[in-house]
Structures are given as structure tokens and as C-alpha cells.
Amino acid sequence: MRNWFQRLTDISSLAGTEQTLKEALSELVQDLDFDGYAYLNVQPVRIFAISNYAPEWQVRYLAQNYAAIDPVVSMAKQQMKVFAWAAAAPRSLSKPLRRFYSEAGDFGIRSGISVPVRTAFGHMSMLTLASHKPSLSLETDIDQIAAVTAVAQLHAKMEQQDTEPTASAAIDLKAKQALCLKWSAEGKTMKDIASIEGMSFATVNFHLNNARKALDAGTLAQATARATKLKLI
């Protein structure tokens, strides 16, 4: 697979548009006799996918927050190295995991290879190549350095192009929370916001605190920065 990862590095470097990159990824996956790919970007308050999996599965995976129970994501976070995986025997699984594997199998995702990489500020991205086969039989060991280098290059390209996700998890930010955050981003104090919007100071504080929690931010400044980056305000 070393040559395959070198090809991935090459197309990540050369692809001029996100459409070209997505098409090249699909072709590369087919060349390796896999059925699909999924690039997953995992952040504290945002998970998004760029994938050629069935759109219905992508939406369901994020809507049901399956990343929280997906053993592949958990293993990626723990090991931070390339690994092959396959669905576990149903008898050994909890009911939620049995349902998860069953639904994934319905969409032809039963085994694969995943390559996690550490990204900026302690976040993680991972590329998964998936197969409908119950298990994988690799002829040679995967070159860890070649794999991680290629996926890091892919991540950088995705960031550079600001590639449009094929699916993303929505963040539940209420209208008043977004309004108060927007004023905060404009440099207004809580006292200012209370005066402008005709609210009490306590109400403004309430909305901003809830917005901060929804964005998993430690400070108000961090919350406004995240909301701005995610285009929520």
C-alpha cells in the first residue's frame, strides 16, 4: 500500500479544486478494491465528513452522534496510528453497538483501514477506507509513516480549499444565544447588550453562558471565536 499512499500524497498536492480532489479519492479507493472512503474531522463541537458513502448513512451517522460510540473512532483516538478493523461478533456487543454495526452493514460498511492524524489544537482527523467484506486480509503491513504523511497532506489540502462537507453535525445554538454572541463579537459588553436589546443583565449573562456551554468553550472569547469560525453568528 506504500505506492497507494504516495499516490494519495500526489493528488492532494496537485488537485486544484475540491471536486477534483473528491473524484480522485473515489478513483483511488476503487483501485485498491475498497468500496468507499470517509474523511472525518473530529472537533469538540463540530464533526464533519467528506465521503462517498451513501448520503443517507452519512446523515444518520452524524444525526445519531454515532461518532461517540463508534469503536473505530475510539480506537483512532487511543492509538493514533494506522489500523485495520472489522465488525465485532454481535454476541459480544451492547445493544447500541449491535444496532450501529447492523446499520453500517446495511450500507456495505463491514471492515476497513483507518488512518488517524493529530491536527491543530489537539483535534483529530482520520481517513477510512471501507469494504463490504466481513474482514480484511492484507498481504503486507501498512507503512505507518507513508500513511500518516499522506493523510496529513490530505488534511492540509482540505483545510486550504475549505472543502465543503458532504455531511456535518448541527450545533444547537438558540436565536437569543446567537444574538448575544454576535454583539459580544462586535465588542459589546454584557451591560451594552442588555441596553441595546432591552434585556436585563442577568438575562444576557444567562444566554451567553448557555451559548458557551453549547460550544464547549471555556471562555466567552473562545465561544465567540468558535461561533464565528462555524458561521453561526
PDB file of C-alpha atoms in Angstrom:
ATOM      1  CA  MET A   1       0.000   0.000   0.000  1.00  0.00           C
ATOM      2  CA  ARG A   2       3.015   2.283   0.153  1.00  0.00           C
ATOM      3  CA  ASN A   3       2.562   3.241  -3.516  1.00  0.00           C
ATOM      4  CA  TRP A   4      -1.124   3.920  -2.888  1.00  0.00           C
ATOM      5  CA  PHE A   5      -0.341   6.378  -0.104  1.00  0.00           C
ATOM      6  CA  GLN A   6       2.251   8.038  -2.319  1.00  0.00           C
ATOM      7  CA  ARG A   7      -0.449   8.496  -4.952  1.00  0.00           C
ATOM      8  CA  LEU A   8      -2.707   9.991  -2.291  1.00  0.00           C
ATOM      9  CA  THR A   9       0.044  12.469  -1.401  1.00  0.00           C
ATOM     10  CA  ASP A  10       0.442  13.352  -5.066  1.00  0.00           C
ATOM     11  CA  ILE A  11      -3.239  14.024  -5.752  1.00  0.00           C
ATOM     12  CA  SER A  12      -3.559  16.018  -2.523  1.00  0.00           C
ATOM     13  CA  SER A  13      -0.750  18.221  -3.761  1.00  0.00           C
ATOM     14  CA  LEU A  14      -1.999  18.579  -7.336  1.00  0.00           C
ATOM     15  CA  ALA A  15      -5.806  18.723  -7.068  1.00  0.00           C
ATOM     16  CA  GLY A  16      -6.801  22.262  -7.986  1.00  0.00           C
ATOM     17  CA  THR A  17     -10.434  22.101  -6.857  1.00  0.00           C
ATOM     18  CA  GLU A  18     -12.337  20.246  -4.169  1.00  0.00           C
ATOM     19  CA  GLN A  19     -14.373  18.443  -6.829  1.00  0.00           C
ATOM     20  CA  THR A  20     -11.191  17.176  -8.462  1.00  0.00           C
ATOM     21  CA  LEU A  21      -9.928  16.004  -5.078  1.00  0.00           C
ATOM     22  CA  LYS A  22     -13.152  14.164  -4.223  1.00  0.00           C
ATOM     23  CA  GLU A  23     -13.258  12.457  -7.623  1.00  0.00           C
ATOM     24  CA  ALA A  24      -9.606  11.429  -7.369  1.00  0.00           C
ATOM     25  CA  LEU A  25     -10.205   9.976  -3.901  1.00  0.00           C
ATOM     26  CA  SER A  26     -13.092   7.865  -5.209  1.00  0.00           C
ATOM     27  CA  GLU A  27     -10.928   6.541  -8.043  1.00  0.00           C
ATOM     28  CA  LEU A  28      -8.037   5.750  -5.711  1.00  0.00           C
ATOM     29  CA  VAL A  29     -10.325   3.820  -3.375  1.00  0.00           C
ATOM     30  CA  GLN A  30     -11.627   1.714  -6.277  1.00  0.00           C
ATOM     31  CA  ASP A  31      -8.073   0.999  -7.428  1.00  0.00           C
ATOM     32  CA  LEU A  32      -7.348  -0.519  -4.019  1.00  0.00           C
ATOM     33  CA  ASP A  33     -10.535  -2.631  -4.220  1.00  0.00           C
ATOM     34  CA  PHE A  34     -12.317  -0.814  -1.406  1.00  0.00           C
ATOM     35  CA  ASP A  35     -15.924   0.351  -1.672  1.00  0.00           C
ATOM     36  CA  GLY A  36     -15.740   3.831  -0.197  1.00  0.00           C
ATOM     37  CA  TYR A  37     -13.827   6.426   1.774  1.00  0.00           C
ATOM     38  CA  ALA A  38     -14.650   8.751   4.639  1.00  0.00           C
ATOM     39  CA  TYR A  39     -12.556  11.683   5.826  1.00  0.00           C
ATOM     40  CA  LEU A  40     -13.793  12.577   9.294  1.00  0.00           C
ATOM     41  CA  ASN A  41     -12.767  15.771  11.064  1.00  0.00           C
ATOM     42  CA  VAL A  42     -13.417  15.460  14.804  1.00  0.00           C
ATOM     43  CA  GLN A  43     -13.534  18.680  16.843  1.00  0.00           C
ATOM     44  CA  PRO A  44     -15.032  19.410  20.283  1.00  0.00           C
ATOM     45  CA  VAL A  45     -18.250  20.938  18.947  1.00  0.00           C
ATOM     46  CA  ARG A  46     -18.176  20.018  15.299  1.00  0.00           C
ATOM     47  CA  ILE A  47     -17.795  16.773  13.421  1.00  0.00           C
ATOM     48  CA  PHE A  48     -18.000  16.769   9.662  1.00  0.00           C
ATOM     49  CA  ALA A  49     -17.429  14.246   6.928  1.00  0.00           C
ATOM     50  CA  ILE A  50     -16.197  14.316   3.370  1.00  0.00           C
ATOM     51  CA  SER A  51     -17.106  10.943   1.952  1.00  0.00           C
ATOM     52  CA  ASN A  52     -18.587   8.944  -0.887  1.00  0.00           C
ATOM     53  CA  TYR A  53     -20.562   6.743   1.497  1.00  0.00           C
ATOM     54  CA  ALA A  54     -24.306   6.697   0.888  1.00  0.00           C
ATOM     55  CA  PRO A  55     -25.665  10.167   1.818  1.00  0.00           C
ATOM     56  CA  GLU A  56     -28.361   8.545   3.994  1.00  0.00           C
ATOM     57  CA  TRP A  57     -25.692   6.842   6.116  1.00  0.00           C
ATOM     58  CA  GLN A  58     -23.596   9.998   6.433  1.00  0.00           C
ATOM     59  CA  VAL A  59     -26.575  11.999   7.684  1.00  0.00           C
ATOM     60  CA  ARG A  60     -27.689   9.251  10.056  1.00  0.00           C
ATOM     61  CA  TYR A  61     -24.192   8.732  11.450  1.00  0.00           C
ATOM     62  CA  LEU A  62     -23.887  12.380  12.463  1.00  0.00           C
ATOM     63  CA  ALA A  63     -27.527  12.910  13.467  1.00  0.00           C
ATOM     64  CA  GLN A  64     -27.376   9.912  15.819  1.00  0.00           C
ATOM     65  CA  ASN A  65     -23.960  11.015  17.132  1.00  0.00           C
ATOM     66  CA  TYR A  66     -22.543   7.607  16.267  1.00  0.00           C
ATOM     67  CA  ALA A  67     -19.019   9.022  16.485  1.00  0.00           C
ATOM     68  CA  ALA A  68     -19.465   8.871  20.282  1.00  0.00           C
ATOM     69  CA  ILE A  69     -19.857   5.060  20.233  1.00  0.00           C
ATOM     70  CA  ASP A  70     -18.078   4.104  17.001  1.00  0.00           C
ATOM     71  CA  PRO A  71     -15.240   1.734  18.069  1.00  0.00           C
ATOM     72  CA  VAL A  72     -13.181   2.830  15.046  1.00  0.00           C
ATOM     73  CA  VAL A  73     -13.210   6.467  16.209  1.00  0.00           C
ATOM     74  CA  SER A  74     -12.402   5.403  19.785  1.00  0.00           C
ATOM     75  CA  MET A  75      -9.502   3.248  18.625  1.00  0.00           C
ATOM     76  CA  ALA A  76      -8.203   6.050  16.414  1.00  0.00           C
ATOM     77  CA  LYS A  77      -8.141   8.455  19.368  1.00  0.00           C
ATOM     78  CA  GLN A  78      -6.405   5.916  21.614  1.00  0.00           C
ATOM     79  CA  GLN A  79      -3.796   4.593  19.195  1.00  0.00           C
ATOM     80  CA  MET A  80      -3.191   7.447  16.749  1.00  0.00           C
ATOM     81  CA  LYS A  81      -1.743   5.011  14.243  1.00  0.00           C
ATOM     82  CA  VAL A  82      -2.932   3.123  11.178  1.00  0.00           C
ATOM     83  CA  PHE A  83      -5.058   0.045  11.876  1.00  0.00           C
ATOM     84  CA  ALA A  84      -7.362  -2.422  10.143  1.00  0.00           C
ATOM     85  CA  TRP A  85     -10.752  -3.195  11.655  1.00  0.00           C
ATOM     86  CA  ALA A  86     -13.860  -5.318  11.218  1.00  0.00           C
ATOM     87  CA  ALA A  87     -17.253  -5.504  12.881  1.00  0.00           C
ATOM     88  CA  ALA A  88     -17.167  -7.466  16.132  1.00  0.00           C
ATOM     89  CA  ALA A  89     -19.283 -10.552  16.823  1.00  0.00           C
ATOM     90  CA  PRO A  90     -22.829  -9.420  17.769  1.00  0.00           C
ATOM     91  CA  ARG A  91     -22.920 -11.501  20.958  1.00  0.00           C
ATOM     92  CA  SER A  92     -20.049  -9.506  22.426  1.00  0.00           C
ATOM     93  CA  LEU A  93     -21.668  -6.125  21.804  1.00  0.00           C
ATOM     94  CA  SER A  94     -24.068  -3.859  23.658  1.00  0.00           C
ATOM     95  CA  LYS A  95     -27.459  -3.227  22.089  1.00  0.00           C
ATOM     96  CA  PRO A  96     -26.483   0.260  20.760  1.00  0.00           C
ATOM     97  CA  LEU A  97     -23.337  -1.173  19.141  1.00  0.00           C
ATOM     98  CA  ARG A  98     -25.254  -4.061  17.596  1.00  0.00           C
ATOM     99  CA  ARG A  99     -27.641  -1.556  16.056  1.00  0.00           C
ATOM    100  CA  PHE A 100     -24.733   0.603  14.872  1.00  0.00           C
ATOM    101  CA  TYR A 101     -22.906  -2.290  13.188  1.00  0.00           C
ATOM    102  CA  SER A 102     -26.134  -3.596  11.707  1.00  0.00           C
ATOM    103  CA  GLU A 103     -26.969  -0.241  10.143  1.00  0.00           C
ATOM    104  CA  ALA A 104     -23.413   0.249   8.877  1.00  0.00           C
ATOM    105  CA  GLY A 105     -23.535  -3.235   7.344  1.00  0.00           C
ATOM    106  CA  ASP A 106     -26.777  -2.369   5.567  1.00  0.00           C
ATOM    107  CA  PHE A 107     -24.791   0.329   3.745  1.00  0.00           C
ATOM    108  CA  GLY A 108     -21.929  -2.049   2.913  1.00  0.00           C
ATOM    109  CA  ILE A 109     -19.525  -0.927   5.649  1.00  0.00           C
ATOM    110  CA  ARG A 110     -18.197  -4.024   7.423  1.00  0.00           C
ATOM    111  CA  SER A 111     -14.417  -3.696   7.550  1.00  0.00           C
ATOM    112  CA  GLY A 112     -11.701  -1.263   6.620  1.00  0.00           C
ATOM    113  CA  ILE A 113      -8.483   0.589   7.262  1.00  0.00           C
ATOM    114  CA  SER A 114      -8.331   3.854   9.214  1.00  0.00           C
ATOM    115  CA  VAL A 115      -5.526   6.394   9.369  1.00  0.00           C
ATOM    116  CA  PRO A 116      -5.850   8.987  12.166  1.00  0.00           C
ATOM    117  CA  VAL A 117      -3.685  12.106  12.332  1.00  0.00           C
ATOM    118  CA  ARG A 118      -3.344  14.733  15.044  1.00  0.00           C
ATOM    119  CA  THR A 119      -4.289  18.178  13.778  1.00  0.00           C
ATOM    120  CA  ALA A 120      -4.026  21.716  15.161  1.00  0.00           C
ATOM    121  CA  PHE A 121      -5.072  22.472  18.741  1.00  0.00           C
ATOM    122  CA  GLY A 122      -5.403  18.838  19.782  1.00  0.00           C
ATOM    123  CA  HIS A 123      -8.052  17.881  17.224  1.00  0.00           C
ATOM    124  CA  MET A 124      -8.064  14.740  15.099  1.00  0.00           C
ATOM    125  CA  SER A 125      -8.840  13.881  11.509  1.00  0.00           C
ATOM    126  CA  MET A 126      -8.974  10.399  10.044  1.00  0.00           C
ATOM    127  CA  LEU A 127      -9.288   8.763   6.665  1.00  0.00           C
ATOM    128  CA  THR A 128     -11.119   5.452   6.480  1.00  0.00           C
ATOM    129  CA  LEU A 129     -11.202   3.087   3.526  1.00  0.00           C
ATOM    130  CA  ALA A 130     -14.224   0.819   3.885  1.00  0.00           C
ATOM    131  CA  SER A 131     -15.155  -2.562   2.445  1.00  0.00           C
ATOM    132  CA  HIS A 132     -18.298  -4.681   2.312  1.00  0.00           C
ATOM    133  CA  LYS A 133     -16.208  -7.754   3.166  1.00  0.00           C
ATOM    134  CA  PRO A 134     -16.642  -9.235   6.681  1.00  0.00           C
ATOM    135  CA  SER A 135     -12.884  -8.995   7.237  1.00  0.00           C
ATOM    136  CA  LEU A 136      -9.705  -7.878   5.504  1.00  0.00           C
ATOM    137  CA  SER A 137      -6.661  -9.907   4.598  1.00  0.00           C
ATOM    138  CA  LEU A 138      -3.742  -7.576   3.940  1.00  0.00           C
ATOM    139  CA  GLU A 139      -0.814  -9.010   2.019  1.00  0.00           C
ATOM    140  CA  THR A 140       1.726  -6.715   3.683  1.00  0.00           C
ATOM    141  CA  ASP A 141       1.892  -4.499   6.743  1.00  0.00           C
ATOM    142  CA  ILE A 142       0.870  -0.894   6.240  1.00  0.00           C
ATOM    143  CA  ASP A 143       3.718   1.612   6.172  1.00  0.00           C
ATOM    144  CA  GLN A 144       2.805   3.855   9.126  1.00  0.00           C
ATOM    145  CA  ILE A 145       4.954   6.798   8.048  1.00  0.00           C
ATOM    146  CA  ALA A 146       3.733   6.775   4.449  1.00  0.00           C
ATOM    147  CA  ALA A 147       0.093   6.516   5.568  1.00  0.00           C
ATOM    148  CA  VAL A 148       0.227   9.289   8.169  1.00  0.00           C
ATOM    149  CA  THR A 149       2.187  11.574   5.845  1.00  0.00           C
ATOM    150  CA  ALA A 150      -0.369  11.101   3.066  1.00  0.00           C
ATOM    151  CA  VAL A 151      -3.395  11.714   5.290  1.00  0.00           C
ATOM    152  CA  ALA A 152      -1.745  14.771   6.884  1.00  0.00           C
ATOM    153  CA  GLN A 153      -1.224  16.124   3.357  1.00  0.00           C
ATOM    154  CA  LEU A 154      -4.865  15.394   2.556  1.00  0.00           C
ATOM    155  CA  HIS A 155      -5.988  17.192   5.717  1.00  0.00           C
ATOM    156  CA  ALA A 156      -3.893  20.241   4.817  1.00  0.00           C
ATOM    157  CA  LYS A 157      -5.441  20.297   1.339  1.00  0.00           C
ATOM    158  CA  MET A 158      -8.956  20.031   2.761  1.00  0.00           C
ATOM    159  CA  GLU A 159      -8.216  22.944   5.100  1.00  0.00           C
ATOM    160  CA  GLN A 160      -6.641  25.022   2.331  1.00  0.00           C
ATOM    161  CA  GLN A 161      -9.587  24.525  -0.010  1.00  0.00           C
ATOM    162  CA  ASP A 162     -12.127  24.867   2.825  1.00  0.00           C
ATOM    163  CA  THR A 163     -13.700  21.770   1.299  1.00  0.00           C
ATOM    164  CA  GLU A 164     -17.494  21.571   1.566  1.00  0.00           C
ATOM    165  CA  PRO A 165     -18.506  18.684   3.854  1.00  0.00           C
ATOM    166  CA  THR A 166     -20.790  16.024   2.435  1.00  0.00           C
ATOM    167  CA  ALA A 167     -22.348  15.840   5.917  1.00  0.00           C
ATOM    168  CA  SER A 168     -21.911  17.707   9.194  1.00  0.00           C
ATOM    169  CA  ALA A 169     -23.386  17.633  12.694  1.00  0.00           C
ATOM    170  CA  ALA A 170     -25.535  20.635  13.528  1.00  0.00           C
ATOM    171  CA  ILE A 171     -24.917  22.685  16.674  1.00  0.00           C
ATOM    172  CA  ASP A 172     -27.998  23.726  18.593  1.00  0.00           C
ATOM    173  CA  LEU A 173     -27.483  27.446  19.212  1.00  0.00           C
ATOM    174  CA  LYS A 174     -30.663  29.300  20.154  1.00  0.00           C
ATOM    175  CA  ALA A 175     -31.588  32.597  18.495  1.00  0.00           C
ATOM    176  CA  LYS A 176     -31.031  34.698  21.630  1.00  0.00           C
ATOM    177  CA  GLN A 177     -27.720  32.944  22.291  1.00  0.00           C
ATOM    178  CA  ALA A 178     -26.522  33.711  18.763  1.00  0.00           C
ATOM    179  CA  LEU A 179     -27.731  37.311  19.056  1.00  0.00           C
ATOM    180  CA  CYS A 180     -25.877  37.953  22.290  1.00  0.00           C
ATOM    181  CA  LEU A 181     -22.753  36.240  20.957  1.00  0.00           C
ATOM    182  CA  LYS A 182     -22.858  38.381  17.836  1.00  0.00           C
ATOM    183  CA  TRP A 183     -22.945  41.568  19.907  1.00  0.00           C
ATOM    184  CA  SER A 184     -20.108  40.201  22.042  1.00  0.00           C
ATOM    185  CA  ALA A 185     -18.097  39.505  18.892  1.00  0.00           C
ATOM    186  CA  GLU A 186     -18.701  43.139  17.922  1.00  0.00           C
ATOM    187  CA  GLY A 187     -17.004  44.213  21.146  1.00  0.00           C
ATOM    188  CA  LYS A 188     -20.092  44.971  23.247  1.00  0.00           C
ATOM    189  CA  THR A 189     -20.087  44.251  26.967  1.00  0.00           C
ATOM    190  CA  MET A 190     -22.933  42.407  28.665  1.00  0.00           C
ATOM    191  CA  LYS A 191     -24.144  45.732  30.000  1.00  0.00           C
ATOM    192  CA  ASP A 192     -24.121  47.157  26.463  1.00  0.00           C
ATOM    193  CA  ILE A 193     -26.029  44.163  25.088  1.00  0.00           C
ATOM    194  CA  ALA A 194     -28.635  44.445  27.841  1.00  0.00           C
ATOM    195  CA  SER A 195     -29.207  48.092  26.932  1.00  0.00           C
ATOM    196  CA  ILE A 196     -29.296  47.504  23.164  1.00  0.00           C
ATOM    197  CA  GLU A 197     -31.666  44.525  23.287  1.00  0.00           C
ATOM    198  CA  GLY A 198     -33.810  45.672  26.201  1.00  0.00           C
ATOM    199  CA  MET A 199     -32.834  42.704  28.361  1.00  0.00           C
ATOM    200  CA  SER A 200     -31.724  42.528  31.956  1.00  0.00           C
ATOM    201  CA  PHE A 201     -28.038  41.972  32.659  1.00  0.00           C
ATOM    202  CA  ALA A 202     -28.926  38.591  34.190  1.00  0.00           C
ATOM    203  CA  THR A 203     -30.749  37.506  31.015  1.00  0.00           C
ATOM    204  CA  VAL A 204     -27.795  38.415  28.808  1.00  0.00           C
ATOM    205  CA  ASN A 205     -25.482  36.541  31.149  1.00  0.00           C
ATOM    206  CA  PHE A 206     -27.828  33.540  31.021  1.00  0.00           C
ATOM    207  CA  HIS A 207     -27.863  33.413  27.206  1.00  0.00           C
ATOM    208  CA  LEU A 208     -24.115  33.866  26.893  1.00  0.00           C
ATOM    209  CA  ASN A 209     -23.378  31.168  29.457  1.00  0.00           C
ATOM    210  CA  ASN A 210     -25.660  28.719  27.654  1.00  0.00           C
ATOM    211  CA  ALA A 211     -24.036  29.612  24.326  1.00  0.00           C
ATOM    212  CA  ARG A 212     -20.609  29.000  25.828  1.00  0.00           C
ATOM    213  CA  LYS A 213     -21.706  25.562  27.089  1.00  0.00           C
ATOM    214  CA  ALA A 214     -23.274  24.657  23.738  1.00  0.00           C
ATOM    215  CA  LEU A 215     -19.979  25.494  22.038  1.00  0.00           C
ATOM    216  CA  ASP A 216     -17.939  23.643  24.682  1.00  0.00           C
ATOM    217  CA  ALA A 217     -15.929  26.809  25.253  1.00  0.00           C
ATOM    218  CA  GLY A 218     -14.099  27.724  28.432  1.00  0.00           C
ATOM    219  CA  THR A 219     -14.434  31.466  27.970  1.00  0.00           C
ATOM    220  CA  LEU A 220     -16.728  33.916  26.231  1.00  0.00           C
ATOM    221  CA  ALA A 221     -13.919  34.932  23.879  1.00  0.00           C
ATOM    222  CA  GLN A 222     -13.440  31.296  22.882  1.00  0.00           C
ATOM    223  CA  ALA A 223     -17.183  30.908  22.344  1.00  0.00           C
ATOM    224  CA  THR A 224     -17.403  33.924  20.035  1.00  0.00           C
ATOM    225  CA  ALA A 225     -14.344  32.736  18.110  1.00  0.00           C
ATOM    226  CA  ARG A 226     -15.832  29.268  17.590  1.00  0.00           C
ATOM    227  CA  ALA A 227     -19.238  30.612  16.653  1.00  0.00           C
ATOM    228  CA  THR A 228     -17.618  32.940  14.119  1.00  0.00           C
ATOM    229  CA  LYS A 229     -15.492  30.159  12.609  1.00  0.00           C
ATOM    230  CA  LEU A 230     -18.523  27.873  12.333  1.00  0.00           C
ATOM    231  CA  LYS A 231     -20.531  30.737  10.756  1.00  0.00           C
ATOM    232  CA  LEU A 232     -23.158  30.588  13.483  1.00  0.00           C
ATOM    233  CA  ILE A 233     -23.045  34.362  14.005  1.00  0.00           C
TER     234      ILE A 233
END
